[in-house]
């Protein structure tokens, strides 16, 4: 019997190792898997490479992970919002590396990893500092930059509901990067508001099929506006 449910967030993240590459879903605070991140902080893994849309908000979630000095490198598209003080302090102190990726390229590179592509050509970034040192090519009169897929050892994702096979539905914009990251990581760990019985999810509403999910953690606090 396939049952991917895990009793606790702590058990779900127990094998995330020092130096791991971890994708974290969320667009700002919407869809941020706070409970999984809190469990990762308590677990103690360090020197992490994080792939996320931004660099944390306030004092919770990804910001807390940075505050506890667990992140060595971050790949994101928007690191300098007004409440990213923990990233800002760590970056100015030379404690964290940054790879800045335009948001469309970030999504495309994650999708490329999940789709098994070797690389992609994108026009975004051509002629800017972001293209320095990268292969470029003219295709049908337009210039492109070669970008490589973004893979991860683990993905921490928040969904609304799931079943024991790992099929997932999301809540509105809290979906954001979750489906792409589940495809691109070797181990997708998902916190859900509710685990439902097999067959209760409308197959037409399932966004992430269980084949891309390895662990499902019921977390009551995973509901709400985000």
PDB file of C-alpha atoms in Angstrom:
ATOM      1  CA  UNK A   1       0.000   0.000   0.000  1.00  0.00           C
ATOM      2  CA  UNK A   2       1.357   3.395  -0.968  1.00  0.00           C
ATOM      3  CA  UNK A   3       1.163   5.833   1.915  1.00  0.00           C
ATOM      4  CA  UNK A   4       3.347   8.934   1.721  1.00  0.00           C
ATOM      5  CA  UNK A   5       1.953  10.603   4.832  1.00  0.00           C
ATOM      6  CA  UNK A   6       4.429  11.451   7.591  1.00  0.00           C
ATOM      7  CA  UNK A   7       3.311  12.040  11.170  1.00  0.00           C
ATOM      8  CA  UNK A   8       5.224  15.254  11.803  1.00  0.00           C
ATOM      9  CA  UNK A   9       7.130  18.025  10.099  1.00  0.00           C
ATOM     10  CA  UNK A  10      10.156  17.095  12.212  1.00  0.00           C
ATOM     11  CA  UNK A  11      10.174  13.542  10.837  1.00  0.00           C
ATOM     12  CA  UNK A  12       9.637  14.775   7.288  1.00  0.00           C
ATOM     13  CA  UNK A  13      12.781  16.961   7.251  1.00  0.00           C
ATOM     14  CA  UNK A  14      14.990  14.745   9.418  1.00  0.00           C
ATOM     15  CA  UNK A  15      17.283  13.645   6.556  1.00  0.00           C
ATOM     16  CA  UNK A  16      17.948  17.072   5.033  1.00  0.00           C
ATOM     17  CA  UNK A  17      21.731  17.180   5.248  1.00  0.00           C
ATOM     18  CA  UNK A  18      24.300  19.932   5.584  1.00  0.00           C
ATOM     19  CA  UNK A  19      25.043  21.468   2.196  1.00  0.00           C
ATOM     20  CA  UNK A  20      21.764  20.351   0.632  1.00  0.00           C
ATOM     21  CA  UNK A  21      20.030  22.337  -2.089  1.00  0.00           C
ATOM     22  CA  UNK A  22      16.476  23.069  -0.966  1.00  0.00           C
ATOM     23  CA  UNK A  23      13.692  24.655  -2.979  1.00  0.00           C
ATOM     24  CA  UNK A  24      11.137  26.510  -0.861  1.00  0.00           C
ATOM     25  CA  UNK A  25       7.746  27.356  -2.314  1.00  0.00           C
ATOM     26  CA  UNK A  26       6.057  30.667  -1.730  1.00  0.00           C
ATOM     27  CA  UNK A  27       5.602  34.068  -3.302  1.00  0.00           C
ATOM     28  CA  UNK A  28       6.464  36.304  -0.384  1.00  0.00           C
ATOM     29  CA  UNK A  29       4.443  34.815   2.463  1.00  0.00           C
ATOM     30  CA  UNK A  30       1.753  33.293   0.201  1.00  0.00           C
ATOM     31  CA  UNK A  31       2.333  29.565   0.107  1.00  0.00           C
ATOM     32  CA  UNK A  32       5.384  29.674   2.381  1.00  0.00           C
ATOM     33  CA  UNK A  33       5.672  26.297   4.224  1.00  0.00           C
ATOM     34  CA  UNK A  34       6.406  27.879   7.610  1.00  0.00           C
ATOM     35  CA  UNK A  35       5.960  24.738   9.686  1.00  0.00           C
ATOM     36  CA  UNK A  36       8.388  22.740   7.551  1.00  0.00           C
ATOM     37  CA  UNK A  37      10.921  25.569   7.719  1.00  0.00           C
ATOM     38  CA  UNK A  38      10.588  25.784  11.505  1.00  0.00           C
ATOM     39  CA  UNK A  39      11.216  22.035  11.688  1.00  0.00           C
ATOM     40  CA  UNK A  40      14.282  22.429   9.462  1.00  0.00           C
ATOM     41  CA  UNK A  41      15.645  25.146  11.750  1.00  0.00           C
ATOM     42  CA  UNK A  42      15.172  22.881  14.756  1.00  0.00           C
ATOM     43  CA  UNK A  43      16.774  19.990  12.843  1.00  0.00           C
ATOM     44  CA  UNK A  44      19.977  21.976  12.453  1.00  0.00           C
ATOM     45  CA  UNK A  45      21.077  21.501   8.827  1.00  0.00           C
ATOM     46  CA  UNK A  46      23.589  24.162   7.737  1.00  0.00           C
ATOM     47  CA  UNK A  47      25.377  25.475   4.642  1.00  0.00           C
ATOM     48  CA  UNK A  48      22.170  25.169   2.639  1.00  0.00           C
ATOM     49  CA  UNK A  49      21.589  26.442  -0.870  1.00  0.00           C
ATOM     50  CA  UNK A  50      18.062  27.826  -1.052  1.00  0.00           C
ATOM     51  CA  UNK A  51      16.043  28.383  -4.228  1.00  0.00           C
ATOM     52  CA  UNK A  52      13.061  30.664  -3.638  1.00  0.00           C
ATOM     53  CA  UNK A  53      11.261  33.582  -5.235  1.00  0.00           C
ATOM     54  CA  UNK A  54      12.586  36.075  -2.686  1.00  0.00           C
ATOM     55  CA  UNK A  55      14.888  36.257   0.337  1.00  0.00           C
ATOM     56  CA  UNK A  56      12.438  36.075   3.213  1.00  0.00           C
ATOM     57  CA  UNK A  57       9.937  38.391   4.854  1.00  0.00           C
ATOM     58  CA  UNK A  58      10.081  39.720   8.407  1.00  0.00           C
ATOM     59  CA  UNK A  59      11.185  37.222  11.032  1.00  0.00           C
ATOM     60  CA  UNK A  60       9.415  34.015  10.016  1.00  0.00           C
ATOM     61  CA  UNK A  61       9.779  31.287   7.408  1.00  0.00           C
ATOM     62  CA  UNK A  62      12.770  31.683   5.107  1.00  0.00           C
ATOM     63  CA  UNK A  63      13.791  34.879   6.917  1.00  0.00           C
ATOM     64  CA  UNK A  64      14.126  32.883  10.138  1.00  0.00           C
ATOM     65  CA  UNK A  65      16.261  30.278   8.362  1.00  0.00           C
ATOM     66  CA  UNK A  66      18.603  33.047   7.225  1.00  0.00           C
ATOM     67  CA  UNK A  67      18.536  34.675  10.665  1.00  0.00           C
ATOM     68  CA  UNK A  68      19.776  31.393  12.201  1.00  0.00           C
ATOM     69  CA  UNK A  69      22.668  31.400   9.691  1.00  0.00           C
ATOM     70  CA  UNK A  70      21.703  28.141   8.021  1.00  0.00           C
ATOM     71  CA  UNK A  71      21.872  29.451   4.434  1.00  0.00           C
ATOM     72  CA  UNK A  72      25.178  29.641   2.550  1.00  0.00           C
ATOM     73  CA  UNK A  73      23.761  30.574  -0.847  1.00  0.00           C
ATOM     74  CA  UNK A  74      20.419  31.736  -2.187  1.00  0.00           C
ATOM     75  CA  UNK A  75      19.061  31.715  -5.723  1.00  0.00           C
ATOM     76  CA  UNK A  76      16.131  34.095  -6.065  1.00  0.00           C
ATOM     77  CA  UNK A  77      14.549  36.836  -8.156  1.00  0.00           C
ATOM     78  CA  UNK A  78      13.662  39.480  -5.565  1.00  0.00           C
ATOM     79  CA  UNK A  79      16.075  39.700  -2.591  1.00  0.00           C
ATOM     80  CA  UNK A  80      15.617  43.327  -1.535  1.00  0.00           C
ATOM     81  CA  UNK A  81      12.046  43.934  -0.419  1.00  0.00           C
ATOM     82  CA  UNK A  82      11.522  46.299   2.530  1.00  0.00           C
ATOM     83  CA  UNK A  83      11.286  43.587   5.207  1.00  0.00           C
ATOM     84  CA  UNK A  84      14.192  41.366   4.094  1.00  0.00           C
ATOM     85  CA  UNK A  85      16.440  42.700   6.838  1.00  0.00           C
ATOM     86  CA  UNK A  86      17.964  39.348   7.757  1.00  0.00           C
ATOM     87  CA  UNK A  87      19.111  38.637   4.211  1.00  0.00           C
ATOM     88  CA  UNK A  88      20.347  42.203   3.862  1.00  0.00           C
ATOM     89  CA  UNK A  89      22.432  41.965   7.028  1.00  0.00           C
ATOM     90  CA  UNK A  90      23.880  38.565   6.083  1.00  0.00           C
ATOM     91  CA  UNK A  91      24.702  39.692   2.544  1.00  0.00           C
ATOM     92  CA  UNK A  92      26.434  42.878   3.685  1.00  0.00           C
ATOM     93  CA  UNK A  93      28.446  40.820   6.183  1.00  0.00           C
ATOM     94  CA  UNK A  94      29.574  38.421   3.447  1.00  0.00           C
ATOM     95  CA  UNK A  95      27.818  35.488   5.107  1.00  0.00           C
ATOM     96  CA  UNK A  96      25.572  34.558   2.202  1.00  0.00           C
ATOM     97  CA  UNK A  97      26.031  34.284  -1.569  1.00  0.00           C
ATOM     98  CA  UNK A  98      23.386  35.519  -3.990  1.00  0.00           C
ATOM     99  CA  UNK A  99      22.538  34.376  -7.501  1.00  0.00           C
ATOM    100  CA  UNK A 100      20.027  36.844  -8.909  1.00  0.00           C
ATOM    101  CA  UNK A 101      17.689  35.320 -11.489  1.00  0.00           C
ATOM    102  CA  UNK A 102      14.851  37.143 -13.283  1.00  0.00           C
ATOM    103  CA  UNK A 103      11.550  35.681 -12.126  1.00  0.00           C
ATOM    104  CA  UNK A 104      10.553  34.251 -15.502  1.00  0.00           C
ATOM    105  CA  UNK A 105      13.960  32.628 -15.881  1.00  0.00           C
ATOM    106  CA  UNK A 106      13.695  31.239 -12.344  1.00  0.00           C
ATOM    107  CA  UNK A 107      10.422  29.520 -13.170  1.00  0.00           C
ATOM    108  CA  UNK A 108      11.707  28.350 -16.549  1.00  0.00           C
ATOM    109  CA  UNK A 109      14.906  26.885 -15.102  1.00  0.00           C
ATOM    110  CA  UNK A 110      12.989  25.020 -12.398  1.00  0.00           C
ATOM    111  CA  UNK A 111      10.557  23.757 -15.029  1.00  0.00           C
ATOM    112  CA  UNK A 112      13.477  22.657 -17.206  1.00  0.00           C
ATOM    113  CA  UNK A 113      14.832  20.549 -14.356  1.00  0.00           C
ATOM    114  CA  UNK A 114      11.455  18.929 -13.756  1.00  0.00           C
ATOM    115  CA  UNK A 115      10.999  18.274 -17.478  1.00  0.00           C
ATOM    116  CA  UNK A 116      14.404  16.670 -17.910  1.00  0.00           C
ATOM    117  CA  UNK A 117      15.786  19.363 -20.228  1.00  0.00           C
ATOM    118  CA  UNK A 118      19.518  19.900 -20.489  1.00  0.00           C
ATOM    119  CA  UNK A 119      19.302  23.685 -20.877  1.00  0.00           C
ATOM    120  CA  UNK A 120      17.108  26.443 -22.286  1.00  0.00           C
ATOM    121  CA  UNK A 121      17.624  29.577 -24.359  1.00  0.00           C
ATOM    122  CA  UNK A 122      15.868  32.664 -23.002  1.00  0.00           C
ATOM    123  CA  UNK A 123      15.876  36.267 -24.257  1.00  0.00           C
ATOM    124  CA  UNK A 124      15.597  37.619 -20.713  1.00  0.00           C
ATOM    125  CA  UNK A 125      18.893  39.033 -19.519  1.00  0.00           C
ATOM    126  CA  UNK A 126      20.559  39.294 -22.908  1.00  0.00           C
ATOM    127  CA  UNK A 127      22.839  42.335 -23.099  1.00  0.00           C
ATOM    128  CA  UNK A 128      22.890  42.805 -19.319  1.00  0.00           C
ATOM    129  CA  UNK A 129      25.347  41.878 -16.574  1.00  0.00           C
ATOM    130  CA  UNK A 130      23.254  38.762 -15.917  1.00  0.00           C
ATOM    131  CA  UNK A 131      24.440  37.374 -19.264  1.00  0.00           C
ATOM    132  CA  UNK A 132      28.145  37.944 -18.706  1.00  0.00           C
ATOM    133  CA  UNK A 133      30.175  34.760 -19.194  1.00  0.00           C
ATOM    134  CA  UNK A 134      27.196  32.839 -20.580  1.00  0.00           C
ATOM    135  CA  UNK A 135      26.704  31.415 -24.038  1.00  0.00           C
ATOM    136  CA  UNK A 136      24.454  33.495 -26.291  1.00  0.00           C
ATOM    137  CA  UNK A 137      22.871  32.684 -29.610  1.00  0.00           C
ATOM    138  CA  UNK A 138      20.856  34.438 -32.288  1.00  0.00           C
ATOM    139  CA  UNK A 139      17.777  32.473 -33.318  1.00  0.00           C
ATOM    140  CA  UNK A 140      15.456  33.818 -36.031  1.00  0.00           C
ATOM    141  CA  UNK A 141      16.860  37.289 -35.564  1.00  0.00           C
ATOM    142  CA  UNK A 142      16.454  37.394 -31.785  1.00  0.00           C
ATOM    143  CA  UNK A 143      19.224  37.077 -29.197  1.00  0.00           C
ATOM    144  CA  UNK A 144      19.090  34.497 -26.418  1.00  0.00           C
ATOM    145  CA  UNK A 145      21.089  33.480 -23.344  1.00  0.00           C
ATOM    146  CA  UNK A 146      21.790  29.853 -22.445  1.00  0.00           C
ATOM    147  CA  UNK A 147      20.563  28.986 -18.938  1.00  0.00           C
ATOM    148  CA  UNK A 148      20.828  25.693 -17.106  1.00  0.00           C
ATOM    149  CA  UNK A 149      18.153  23.862 -15.098  1.00  0.00           C
ATOM    150  CA  UNK A 150      17.810  24.352 -11.351  1.00  0.00           C
ATOM    151  CA  UNK A 151      17.723  21.007  -9.558  1.00  0.00           C
ATOM    152  CA  UNK A 152      17.306  20.426  -5.827  1.00  0.00           C
ATOM    153  CA  UNK A 153      17.824  17.661  -3.315  1.00  0.00           C
ATOM    154  CA  UNK A 154      14.636  18.611  -1.481  1.00  0.00           C
ATOM    155  CA  UNK A 155      11.620  20.866  -1.986  1.00  0.00           C
ATOM    156  CA  UNK A 156       9.528  22.224   0.873  1.00  0.00           C
ATOM    157  CA  UNK A 157       6.044  23.043  -0.387  1.00  0.00           C
ATOM    158  CA  UNK A 158       2.678  24.110   1.010  1.00  0.00           C
ATOM    159  CA  UNK A 159      -0.576  22.801  -0.462  1.00  0.00           C
ATOM    160  CA  UNK A 160      -4.164  22.928   0.709  1.00  0.00           C
ATOM    161  CA  UNK A 161      -5.198  19.271   0.543  1.00  0.00           C
ATOM    162  CA  UNK A 162      -3.575  15.997  -0.408  1.00  0.00           C
ATOM    163  CA  UNK A 163      -4.145  12.269  -0.232  1.00  0.00           C
ATOM    164  CA  UNK A 164      -1.879   9.458   0.890  1.00  0.00           C
ATOM    165  CA  UNK A 165      -0.596   8.981  -2.651  1.00  0.00           C
ATOM    166  CA  UNK A 166       0.660  12.562  -2.711  1.00  0.00           C
ATOM    167  CA  UNK A 167      -1.875  14.070  -5.103  1.00  0.00           C
ATOM    168  CA  UNK A 168      -2.212  17.781  -4.283  1.00  0.00           C
ATOM    169  CA  UNK A 169      -4.545  20.727  -4.697  1.00  0.00           C
ATOM    170  CA  UNK A 170      -3.547  24.259  -3.732  1.00  0.00           C
ATOM    171  CA  UNK A 171      -5.309  27.360  -2.463  1.00  0.00           C
ATOM    172  CA  UNK A 172      -5.421  30.055  -5.142  1.00  0.00           C
ATOM    173  CA  UNK A 173      -2.160  32.036  -5.479  1.00  0.00           C
ATOM    174  CA  UNK A 174      -0.536  30.015  -2.703  1.00  0.00           C
ATOM    175  CA  UNK A 175       0.143  27.519  -5.496  1.00  0.00           C
ATOM    176  CA  UNK A 176       2.843  29.708  -7.160  1.00  0.00           C
ATOM    177  CA  UNK A 177       6.129  27.762  -7.503  1.00  0.00           C
ATOM    178  CA  UNK A 178       4.923  24.623  -5.689  1.00  0.00           C
ATOM    179  CA  UNK A 179       4.067  22.424  -8.695  1.00  0.00           C
ATOM    180  CA  UNK A 180       7.310  23.276 -10.514  1.00  0.00           C
ATOM    181  CA  UNK A 181       9.446  22.657  -7.450  1.00  0.00           C
ATOM    182  CA  UNK A 182       7.812  19.301  -6.765  1.00  0.00           C
ATOM    183  CA  UNK A 183       8.879  18.209 -10.249  1.00  0.00           C
ATOM    184  CA  UNK A 184      12.434  19.527  -9.949  1.00  0.00           C
ATOM    185  CA  UNK A 185      13.437  18.100  -6.552  1.00  0.00           C
ATOM    186  CA  UNK A 186      14.563  14.581  -5.781  1.00  0.00           C
ATOM    187  CA  UNK A 187      12.414  14.626  -2.648  1.00  0.00           C
ATOM    188  CA  UNK A 188       9.313  16.836  -2.444  1.00  0.00           C
ATOM    189  CA  UNK A 189       8.029  17.351   1.101  1.00  0.00           C
ATOM    190  CA  UNK A 190       4.587  18.916   1.302  1.00  0.00           C
ATOM    191  CA  UNK A 191       2.664  20.314   4.251  1.00  0.00           C
ATOM    192  CA  UNK A 192      -1.102  20.238   3.759  1.00  0.00           C
ATOM    193  CA  UNK A 193      -4.075  21.537   5.696  1.00  0.00           C
ATOM    194  CA  UNK A 194      -5.864  18.228   5.300  1.00  0.00           C
ATOM    195  CA  UNK A 195      -5.170  14.677   4.149  1.00  0.00           C
ATOM    196  CA  UNK A 196      -8.268  13.283   2.474  1.00  0.00           C
ATOM    197  CA  UNK A 197      -9.266   9.769   1.471  1.00  0.00           C
ATOM    198  CA  UNK A 198      -8.276   8.402  -1.916  1.00  0.00           C
ATOM    199  CA  UNK A 199     -10.852   9.416  -4.503  1.00  0.00           C
ATOM    200  CA  UNK A 200     -12.023  12.485  -2.595  1.00  0.00           C
ATOM    201  CA  UNK A 201      -9.940  14.853  -4.726  1.00  0.00           C
ATOM    202  CA  UNK A 202     -11.490  15.589  -8.102  1.00  0.00           C
ATOM    203  CA  UNK A 203      -8.915  14.299 -10.622  1.00  0.00           C
ATOM    204  CA  UNK A 204      -9.597  17.365 -12.773  1.00  0.00           C
ATOM    205  CA  UNK A 205      -8.620  19.599  -9.834  1.00  0.00           C
ATOM    206  CA  UNK A 206      -5.361  17.844  -8.960  1.00  0.00           C
ATOM    207  CA  UNK A 207      -2.499  20.188  -9.820  1.00  0.00           C
ATOM    208  CA  UNK A 208       0.460  18.092  -8.649  1.00  0.00           C
ATOM    209  CA  UNK A 209       0.156  14.335  -9.261  1.00  0.00           C
ATOM    210  CA  UNK A 210       1.489  12.102  -6.520  1.00  0.00           C
ATOM    211  CA  UNK A 211       4.285  10.790  -8.727  1.00  0.00           C
ATOM    212  CA  UNK A 212       6.163  14.031  -7.985  1.00  0.00           C
ATOM    213  CA  UNK A 213       5.634  13.913  -4.203  1.00  0.00           C
ATOM    214  CA  UNK A 214       7.521  11.809  -1.672  1.00  0.00           C
ATOM    215  CA  UNK A 215       6.181  13.015   1.718  1.00  0.00           C
ATOM    216  CA  UNK A 216       2.889  14.552   2.840  1.00  0.00           C
ATOM    217  CA  UNK A 217       2.594  16.140   6.280  1.00  0.00           C
ATOM    218  CA  UNK A 218      -0.790  17.169   7.717  1.00  0.00           C
ATOM    219  CA  UNK A 219      -0.367  20.549   9.435  1.00  0.00           C
ATOM    220  CA  UNK A 220      -3.510  22.192  10.781  1.00  0.00           C
ATOM    221  CA  UNK A 221      -2.008  25.678  10.548  1.00  0.00           C
ATOM    222  CA  UNK A 222      -1.367  25.254   6.811  1.00  0.00           C
ATOM    223  CA  UNK A 223      -4.762  26.775   5.935  1.00  0.00           C
ATOM    224  CA  UNK A 224      -5.776  30.404   6.164  1.00  0.00           C
ATOM    225  CA  UNK A 225      -5.216  33.237   3.727  1.00  0.00           C
ATOM    226  CA  UNK A 226      -1.773  32.073   2.593  1.00  0.00           C
TER     227      UNK A 226
END
